[in-house]
């Protein structure tokens, strides 16, 4: 419904936003839809004021109300769910387009899902399945109920596959189950940095807390030739090595973690790279001053890597056949401290354009960096999977993948 409201907003001739205090005409907009809601969905429709502010909107299609959970709805109770049901604009909304209203009740529920017999109704879209507590409990009965709606199951959501939920894991016990194209694409990309590796391979990893990435680093050390640690994580290493980090962000009680990283890297012949010089500021909004790591003052914040470190990282990228990047090099939200991240991105793009490197990027902040300089399409694969991406890199078996296997 949010997408729908946004679409209507964009299509309004004068570009006025709904809810602005003045009704606007949405002329000539035809929206054909087939939506399956439970009663909760009706509240969305009224809360977005779609009908109030766009009375001439023409809709055609099918709206289905499902009786899941506590949201049982009957047509006679629609005015209770939608307080504005009887507003003058509602009748014109209902009359403008040939809308097929289908309300499911416990009495007709078994026959209700013969909807695909209507050749005009080819897609059913369920609401966010996590509204139901049974989903996160991986409830077998709930999974069986979902499975009763289909002949086959396709998981095309790698980003959800680290969750052992009913619609991800348990449902595969009741239907022939398959991986979707996007899920396959993501796994194929990740195998290139975990098993089918082209060497030399380098990982550039950032973030504020080293403890959240320790399992990833430990899992990658035996597979990678180089691991470059930047961002807030690098501050802990600098402190561990005896350098003053001033007021910089740091995580307490990390010495053992860092010791384990260096010990394992020595054993596996994996090189650990951390900053040689840094860009510091007095605050997050300040300007950048380049300093050697042994020259940071007590009142300064380390907010980016310096030119010597950038040069060192770029030399590693130049020699690498495969690269994984997760986490920016500095506080890129301030352009004064975005140079490290931008230079790393530009070097990878340069190698990519010549088809002499395979590059994978993951993490919301890293993607934001690439979008700022408009180079996101110059990487081989960009993962938006978040938690699933990180857990895969940790070497964990994802429940969604396990279920399909």
Short mmCIF file of C-alpha atoms in Angstrom, two decimals:
data_model
loop_
_atom_site.label_atom_id
_atom_site.label_comp_id
_atom_site.label_asym_id
_atom_site.label_seq_id
_atom_site.Cartn_x
_atom_site.Cartn_y
_atom_site.Cartn_z
CA UNK A 1 0.00 0.00 0.00
CA UNK A 2 2.91 2.33 0.64
CA UNK A 3 4.12 1.67 -2.89
CA UNK A 4 0.61 2.25 -4.16
CA UNK A 5 0.28 5.57 -2.31
CA UNK A 6 3.67 6.65 -3.60
CA UNK A 7 2.68 5.73 -7.16
CA UNK A 8 -0.51 7.76 -6.91
CA UNK A 9 1.46 10.69 -5.55
CA UNK A 10 3.86 10.61 -8.50
CA UNK A 11 1.04 10.38 -11.03
CA UNK A 12 -0.90 13.37 -9.68
CA UNK A 13 -0.59 16.17 -12.30
CA UNK A 14 0.48 18.90 -9.89
CA UNK A 15 2.63 16.57 -7.77
CA UNK A 16 0.74 17.43 -4.57
CA UNK A 17 1.16 15.06 -1.65
CA UNK A 18 -1.85 13.30 -0.19
CA UNK A 19 -2.90 14.64 3.16
CA UNK A 20 -1.84 18.17 2.23
CA UNK A 21 -5.20 19.68 3.14
CA UNK A 22 -6.54 20.05 -0.39
CA UNK A 23 -8.15 17.35 -2.53
CA UNK A 24 -6.50 16.69 -5.88
CA UNK A 25 -7.85 15.11 -9.03
CA UNK A 26 -5.99 11.99 -10.20
CA UNK A 27 -7.19 11.97 -13.79
CA UNK A 28 -6.63 9.11 -16.16
CA UNK A 29 -4.85 6.81 -13.69
CA UNK A 30 -5.95 3.20 -14.01
CA UNK A 31 -4.57 0.78 -11.44
CA UNK A 32 -5.33 -2.88 -12.04
CA UNK A 33 -4.63 -4.95 -8.98
CA UNK A 34 -5.18 -8.29 -7.32
CA UNK A 35 -4.32 -8.16 -3.64
CA UNK A 36 -4.80 -10.59 -0.80
CA UNK A 37 -5.10 -8.79 2.53
CA UNK A 38 -6.26 -9.86 5.89
CA UNK A 39 -8.50 -7.34 7.61
CA UNK A 40 -5.43 -5.43 8.73
CA UNK A 41 -4.98 -4.30 5.15
CA UNK A 42 -8.19 -2.29 5.17
CA UNK A 43 -6.79 -0.12 7.92
CA UNK A 44 -3.76 0.59 5.70
CA UNK A 45 -6.03 1.82 2.92
CA UNK A 46 -7.74 4.38 5.12
CA UNK A 47 -4.61 5.39 7.02
CA UNK A 48 -2.95 6.47 3.77
CA UNK A 49 -5.99 8.59 2.80
CA UNK A 50 -5.77 7.22 -0.73
CA UNK A 51 -9.50 7.44 -1.23
CA UNK A 52 -10.00 10.75 0.55
CA UNK A 53 -7.38 12.59 -1.49
CA UNK A 54 -7.80 10.86 -4.85
CA UNK A 55 -11.57 10.45 -5.32
CA UNK A 56 -11.36 10.04 -9.11
CA UNK A 57 -8.81 7.23 -8.98
CA UNK A 58 -9.94 4.32 -11.17
CA UNK A 59 -9.20 0.85 -9.82
CA UNK A 60 -9.98 -2.50 -11.34
CA UNK A 61 -9.10 -5.94 -10.04
CA UNK A 62 -9.66 -8.12 -7.02
CA UNK A 63 -9.26 -7.35 -3.34
CA UNK A 64 -9.25 -10.40 -1.13
CA UNK A 65 -9.63 -10.30 2.64
CA UNK A 66 -8.22 -13.31 4.48
CA UNK A 67 -9.48 -14.49 7.88
CA UNK A 68 -6.07 -15.25 9.37
CA UNK A 69 -5.21 -14.75 13.04
CA UNK A 70 -7.43 -12.28 14.96
CA UNK A 71 -8.23 -10.23 11.88
CA UNK A 72 -11.40 -12.08 10.83
CA UNK A 73 -13.45 -9.78 8.69
CA UNK A 74 -16.90 -10.02 7.19
CA UNK A 75 -18.24 -7.57 4.65
CA UNK A 76 -20.91 -6.46 7.10
CA UNK A 77 -18.19 -5.37 9.51
CA UNK A 78 -16.18 -3.43 6.97
CA UNK A 79 -17.45 -0.10 8.28
CA UNK A 80 -16.02 -1.01 11.70
CA UNK A 81 -12.58 -1.75 10.25
CA UNK A 82 -12.72 1.35 8.05
CA UNK A 83 -14.30 4.27 9.92
CA UNK A 84 -14.33 6.33 6.70
CA UNK A 85 -16.12 3.64 4.68
CA UNK A 86 -19.24 5.78 4.29
CA UNK A 87 -17.48 8.98 3.31
CA UNK A 88 -18.78 10.52 0.06
CA UNK A 89 -15.58 9.59 -1.76
CA UNK A 90 -15.94 5.86 -1.07
CA UNK A 91 -18.94 5.20 -3.34
CA UNK A 92 -17.19 6.79 -6.33
CA UNK A 93 -14.12 4.69 -5.54
CA UNK A 94 -16.15 1.50 -5.55
CA UNK A 95 -18.19 2.40 -8.59
CA UNK A 96 -15.50 3.75 -10.93
CA UNK A 97 -13.83 0.45 -11.77
CA UNK A 98 -15.10 -3.14 -12.00
CA UNK A 99 -13.70 -4.32 -8.68
CA UNK A 100 -14.28 -7.87 -7.57
CA UNK A 101 -14.58 -7.96 -3.77
CA UNK A 102 -13.88 -11.36 -2.25
CA UNK A 103 -14.16 -11.76 1.51
CA UNK A 104 -13.06 -15.06 2.98
CA UNK A 105 -14.83 -16.42 6.02
CA UNK A 106 -14.42 -19.66 7.89
CA UNK A 107 -17.49 -21.01 6.09
CA UNK A 108 -16.16 -20.56 2.55
CA UNK A 109 -12.44 -20.75 3.19
CA UNK A 110 -11.92 -24.24 1.73
CA UNK A 111 -13.40 -23.32 -1.62
CA UNK A 112 -12.10 -19.77 -1.54
CA UNK A 113 -8.66 -20.60 -2.94
CA UNK A 114 -9.97 -21.80 -6.25
CA UNK A 115 -9.10 -18.24 -7.28
CA UNK A 116 -6.75 -19.31 -10.01
CA UNK A 117 -9.71 -20.64 -11.97
CA UNK A 118 -10.31 -17.00 -12.82
CA UNK A 119 -7.79 -16.52 -15.63
CA UNK A 120 -7.63 -12.78 -14.89
CA UNK A 121 -6.43 -13.45 -11.33
CA UNK A 122 -3.01 -15.00 -11.73
CA UNK A 123 -1.13 -13.63 -8.73
CA UNK A 124 -2.00 -13.64 -5.05
CA UNK A 125 0.12 -11.45 -2.81
CA UNK A 126 0.00 -12.20 0.91
CA UNK A 127 0.72 -9.50 3.45
CA UNK A 128 3.94 -9.48 5.46
CA UNK A 129 3.90 -13.02 6.78
CA UNK A 130 5.72 -12.01 9.97
CA UNK A 131 2.50 -10.47 11.27
CA UNK A 132 1.77 -14.04 12.40
CA UNK A 133 3.68 -15.29 15.42
CA UNK A 134 3.50 -18.82 13.98
CA UNK A 135 5.85 -17.72 11.19
CA UNK A 136 8.79 -16.94 13.47
CA UNK A 137 8.03 -20.01 15.61
CA UNK A 138 8.47 -22.16 12.50
CA UNK A 139 5.08 -23.67 13.31
CA UNK A 140 4.41 -26.89 11.30
CA UNK A 141 0.63 -26.35 11.14
CA UNK A 142 1.10 -22.81 9.87
CA UNK A 143 3.60 -24.04 7.26
CA UNK A 144 1.19 -26.76 6.18
CA UNK A 145 -1.56 -24.18 5.87
CA UNK A 146 0.63 -21.98 3.66
CA UNK A 147 1.60 -25.03 1.60
CA UNK A 148 -2.07 -25.82 0.98
CA UNK A 149 -2.25 -22.73 -1.25
CA UNK A 150 0.32 -24.01 -3.73
CA UNK A 151 1.68 -26.85 -5.85
CA UNK A 152 5.36 -25.90 -5.62
CA UNK A 153 7.47 -23.63 -3.40
CA UNK A 154 10.25 -21.32 -4.63
CA UNK A 155 12.55 -19.49 -2.23
CA UNK A 156 13.95 -16.45 -3.99
CA UNK A 157 14.80 -14.55 -0.81
CA UNK A 158 18.42 -15.18 0.14
CA UNK A 159 18.14 -12.22 2.52
CA UNK A 160 15.65 -14.20 4.66
CA UNK A 161 17.33 -17.59 4.37
CA UNK A 162 19.25 -17.28 7.64
CA UNK A 163 15.92 -17.46 9.50
CA UNK A 164 14.36 -20.81 10.44
CA UNK A 165 10.83 -19.51 9.86
CA UNK A 166 7.74 -21.37 8.65
CA UNK A 167 7.69 -19.82 5.16
CA UNK A 168 11.44 -20.40 4.75
CA UNK A 169 12.20 -23.72 6.42
CA UNK A 170 9.19 -25.76 7.52
CA UNK A 171 7.13 -25.23 4.35
CA UNK A 172 9.63 -27.26 2.32
CA UNK A 173 8.43 -30.40 4.12
CA UNK A 174 5.01 -30.11 2.49
CA UNK A 175 5.79 -29.06 -1.10
CA UNK A 176 8.31 -29.75 -3.88
CA UNK A 177 10.77 -26.92 -3.21
CA UNK A 178 13.23 -25.01 -5.37
CA UNK A 179 15.71 -22.15 -5.31
CA UNK A 180 14.78 -19.01 -7.25
CA UNK A 181 17.01 -17.30 -9.82
CA UNK A 182 18.06 -14.45 -7.52
CA UNK A 183 18.89 -16.82 -4.66
CA UNK A 184 21.01 -18.93 -7.01
CA UNK A 185 22.77 -15.82 -8.28
CA UNK A 186 23.69 -14.75 -4.74
CA UNK A 187 25.00 -18.18 -3.75
CA UNK A 188 26.98 -18.51 -6.99
CA UNK A 189 28.65 -15.17 -6.23
CA UNK A 190 29.44 -16.08 -2.64
CA UNK A 191 30.98 -19.42 -3.60
CA UNK A 192 33.59 -17.43 -5.52
CA UNK A 193 34.85 -16.01 -2.22
CA UNK A 194 34.37 -19.08 -0.02
CA UNK A 195 35.07 -22.23 -2.03
CA UNK A 196 35.66 -21.68 -5.77
CA UNK A 197 38.29 -19.01 -5.18
CA UNK A 198 40.49 -17.31 -7.75
CA UNK A 199 43.66 -16.17 -6.00
CA UNK A 200 45.12 -13.90 -4.77
CA UNK A 201 42.02 -12.95 -2.80
CA UNK A 202 41.65 -9.92 -0.54
CA UNK A 203 38.99 -8.94 1.99
CA UNK A 204 38.48 -5.31 3.03
CA UNK A 205 36.36 -5.26 6.18
CA UNK A 206 35.14 -2.33 8.24
CA UNK A 207 32.50 -1.44 10.77
CA UNK A 208 32.46 -0.06 14.29
CA UNK A 209 32.67 -3.29 16.32
CA UNK A 210 35.30 -5.94 15.80
CA UNK A 211 33.37 -8.41 17.98
CA UNK A 212 30.48 -8.52 15.47
CA UNK A 213 32.86 -9.47 12.64
CA UNK A 214 35.27 -11.75 14.52
CA UNK A 215 33.62 -14.98 13.33
CA UNK A 216 33.70 -13.75 9.73
CA UNK A 217 37.37 -12.84 9.99
CA UNK A 218 38.26 -16.18 11.59
CA UNK A 219 36.36 -18.08 8.90
CA UNK A 220 37.98 -16.11 6.07
CA UNK A 221 41.59 -16.15 7.30
CA UNK A 222 42.28 -19.76 6.11
CA UNK A 223 40.78 -18.92 2.68
CA UNK A 224 42.13 -15.41 2.03
CA UNK A 225 45.59 -14.09 1.24
CA UNK A 226 44.98 -10.62 2.69
CA UNK A 227 42.50 -9.14 5.17
CA UNK A 228 42.42 -5.36 5.40
CA UNK A 229 40.80 -4.00 8.58
CA UNK A 230 39.56 -0.40 8.38
CA UNK A 231 36.90 1.83 9.97
CA UNK A 232 36.19 1.81 13.69
CA UNK A 233 37.41 -1.79 13.95
CA UNK A 234 40.93 -0.67 13.07
CA UNK A 235 41.03 1.64 16.12
CA UNK A 236 41.02 -1.39 18.41
CA UNK A 237 43.98 -2.88 16.55
CA UNK A 238 45.90 0.39 16.74
CA UNK A 239 45.26 0.57 20.48
CA UNK A 240 46.29 -3.09 20.86
CA UNK A 241 49.55 -2.24 19.05
CA UNK A 242 50.23 0.54 21.56
CA UNK A 243 49.13 3.62 19.61
CA UNK A 244 47.07 6.44 21.10
CA UNK A 245 43.64 6.70 19.43
CA UNK A 246 42.40 9.80 21.27
CA UNK A 247 38.61 10.08 21.46
CA UNK A 248 38.10 7.61 18.61
CA UNK A 249 35.34 5.01 18.70
CA UNK A 250 36.53 1.77 20.26
CA UNK A 251 35.18 -1.42 21.76
CA UNK A 252 36.09 -2.59 25.25
CA UNK A 253 37.68 -5.96 26.07
CA UNK A 254 38.87 -6.81 22.57
CA UNK A 255 42.52 -7.66 23.19
CA UNK A 256 41.94 -11.42 23.21
CA UNK A 257 39.90 -11.21 20.00
CA UNK A 258 42.70 -9.29 18.26
CA UNK A 259 45.33 -11.66 19.60
CA UNK A 260 43.35 -14.60 18.19
CA UNK A 261 43.14 -12.90 14.78
CA UNK A 262 46.89 -12.31 14.54
CA UNK A 263 47.70 -15.78 15.86
CA UNK A 264 45.40 -17.50 13.34
CA UNK A 265 46.59 -15.32 10.46
CA UNK A 266 50.21 -16.25 11.19
CA UNK A 267 49.32 -19.93 11.25
CA UNK A 268 47.38 -19.70 7.95
CA UNK A 269 49.80 -17.31 6.20
CA UNK A 270 47.16 -14.65 5.79
CA UNK A 271 48.40 -11.06 5.90
CA UNK A 272 46.51 -8.64 8.21
CA UNK A 273 46.69 -5.01 7.08
CA UNK A 274 45.67 -2.05 9.25
CA UNK A 275 46.18 1.73 8.90
CA UNK A 276 49.66 3.25 8.68
CA UNK A 277 48.33 6.79 8.72
CA UNK A 278 44.92 8.30 9.43
CA UNK A 279 42.69 11.31 8.86
CA UNK A 280 41.64 12.86 12.17
CA UNK A 281 39.23 15.58 13.26
CA UNK A 282 38.19 17.32 16.46
CA UNK A 283 34.57 16.26 15.87
CA UNK A 284 32.42 14.42 13.32
CA UNK A 285 31.61 17.60 11.42
CA UNK A 286 35.16 18.96 11.27
CA UNK A 287 37.84 19.04 8.61
CA UNK A 288 40.44 16.32 8.10
CA UNK A 289 44.08 16.42 9.19
CA UNK A 290 46.44 13.65 8.06
CA UNK A 291 48.61 12.13 10.78
CA UNK A 292 50.87 9.15 11.29
CA UNK A 293 49.30 6.63 13.68
CA UNK A 294 51.80 7.57 16.41
CA UNK A 295 50.88 11.27 16.27
CA UNK A 296 47.17 11.21 17.21
CA UNK A 297 46.32 13.63 20.05
CA UNK A 298 44.08 12.96 23.03
CA UNK A 299 41.36 15.33 21.75
CA UNK A 300 41.23 13.90 18.21
CA UNK A 301 39.01 11.34 16.49
CA UNK A 302 40.30 8.92 13.86
CA UNK A 303 37.69 9.19 11.10
CA UNK A 304 39.36 7.86 7.93
CA UNK A 305 42.48 6.21 6.57
CA UNK A 306 45.37 8.34 5.29
CA UNK A 307 47.04 8.49 1.84
CA UNK A 308 49.80 5.97 2.70
CA UNK A 309 47.18 3.43 3.80
CA UNK A 310 45.10 4.09 0.68
CA UNK A 311 48.17 3.51 -1.48
CA UNK A 312 48.94 0.27 0.39
CA UNK A 313 45.39 -1.03 -0.04
CA UNK A 314 45.30 -0.09 -3.73
CA UNK A 315 48.51 -2.05 -4.32
CA UNK A 316 46.83 -5.12 -2.81
CA UNK A 317 43.77 -4.61 -5.00
CA UNK A 318 46.06 -4.31 -8.03
CA UNK A 319 47.58 -7.72 -7.26
CA UNK A 320 44.28 -9.44 -6.38
CA UNK A 321 42.10 -11.62 -8.62
CA UNK A 322 39.13 -11.61 -6.23
CA UNK A 323 37.99 -9.03 -3.69
CA UNK A 324 35.33 -8.88 -0.98
CA UNK A 325 34.44 -5.50 0.53
CA UNK A 326 32.20 -5.16 3.58
CA UNK A 327 32.31 -1.89 5.53
CA UNK A 328 33.52 1.63 4.64
CA UNK A 329 37.00 2.87 5.48
CA UNK A 330 35.86 5.92 7.41
CA UNK A 331 33.10 8.29 8.46
CA UNK A 332 31.95 8.82 4.87
CA UNK A 333 28.84 10.77 5.92
CA UNK A 334 31.21 13.76 6.18
CA UNK A 335 32.84 14.24 2.73
CA UNK A 336 36.07 15.24 4.47
CA UNK A 337 36.39 11.67 5.72
CA UNK A 338 35.10 9.80 2.65
CA UNK A 339 38.32 9.83 0.63
CA UNK A 340 39.52 6.40 1.81
CA UNK A 341 36.25 4.67 0.86
CA UNK A 342 35.99 6.53 -2.45
CA UNK A 343 39.57 5.71 -3.49
CA UNK A 344 39.11 2.01 -2.67
CA UNK A 345 35.91 1.96 -4.74
CA UNK A 346 37.55 3.70 -7.69
CA UNK A 347 40.48 1.27 -7.71
CA UNK A 348 38.19 -1.79 -7.72
CA UNK A 349 36.09 -0.23 -10.51
CA UNK A 350 39.25 0.41 -12.55
CA UNK A 351 40.19 -3.27 -12.29
CA UNK A 352 36.62 -4.39 -12.96
CA UNK A 353 36.37 -2.42 -16.19
CA UNK A 354 39.35 -4.38 -17.50
CA UNK A 355 37.76 -7.68 -16.36
CA UNK A 356 40.80 -8.58 -14.28
CA UNK A 357 39.11 -8.86 -10.89
CA UNK A 358 35.96 -10.44 -9.44
CA UNK A 359 34.41 -8.08 -6.89
CA UNK A 360 31.70 -8.62 -4.29
CA UNK A 361 30.32 -5.88 -2.06
CA UNK A 362 27.97 -6.25 0.89
CA UNK A 363 26.60 -4.11 3.68
CA UNK A 364 24.29 -1.10 3.69
CA UNK A 365 27.00 1.50 4.44
CA UNK A 366 29.31 0.19 1.73
CA UNK A 367 26.46 0.29 -0.79
CA UNK A 368 25.71 3.87 0.31
CA UNK A 369 29.33 4.79 -0.49
CA UNK A 370 29.05 3.29 -3.99
CA UNK A 371 25.79 5.11 -4.61
CA UNK A 372 27.34 8.43 -3.61
CA UNK A 373 29.87 8.18 -6.44
CA UNK A 374 27.52 6.31 -8.78
CA UNK A 375 29.66 3.20 -9.30
CA UNK A 376 27.39 0.49 -7.89
CA UNK A 377 26.88 -1.05 -11.33
CA UNK A 378 30.62 -1.47 -11.81
CA UNK A 379 30.94 -4.35 -9.33
CA UNK A 380 30.37 -7.99 -10.21
CA UNK A 381 27.93 -8.57 -7.38
CA UNK A 382 26.33 -6.32 -4.77
CA UNK A 383 24.62 -8.13 -1.92
CA UNK A 384 21.78 -6.44 -0.03
CA UNK A 385 21.13 -9.53 2.09
CA UNK A 386 22.44 -8.12 5.38
CA UNK A 387 22.34 -10.78 8.10
CA UNK A 388 22.21 -13.70 5.67
CA UNK A 389 25.26 -12.36 3.83
CA UNK A 390 27.26 -12.07 7.05
CA UNK A 391 26.20 -15.47 8.40
CA UNK A 392 27.14 -17.13 5.12
CA UNK A 393 30.59 -15.52 5.37
CA UNK A 394 30.87 -16.85 8.93
CA UNK A 395 30.53 -20.34 7.48
CA UNK A 396 27.13 -21.02 9.01
CA UNK A 397 24.63 -23.28 7.30
CA UNK A 398 21.62 -21.11 6.51
CA UNK A 399 18.29 -22.78 7.39
CA UNK A 400 16.67 -21.71 4.11
CA UNK A 401 19.49 -23.26 2.06
CA UNK A 402 19.58 -26.36 4.24
CA UNK A 403 15.84 -26.87 3.69
CA UNK A 404 16.25 -26.74 -0.09
CA UNK A 405 19.22 -29.10 -0.03
#
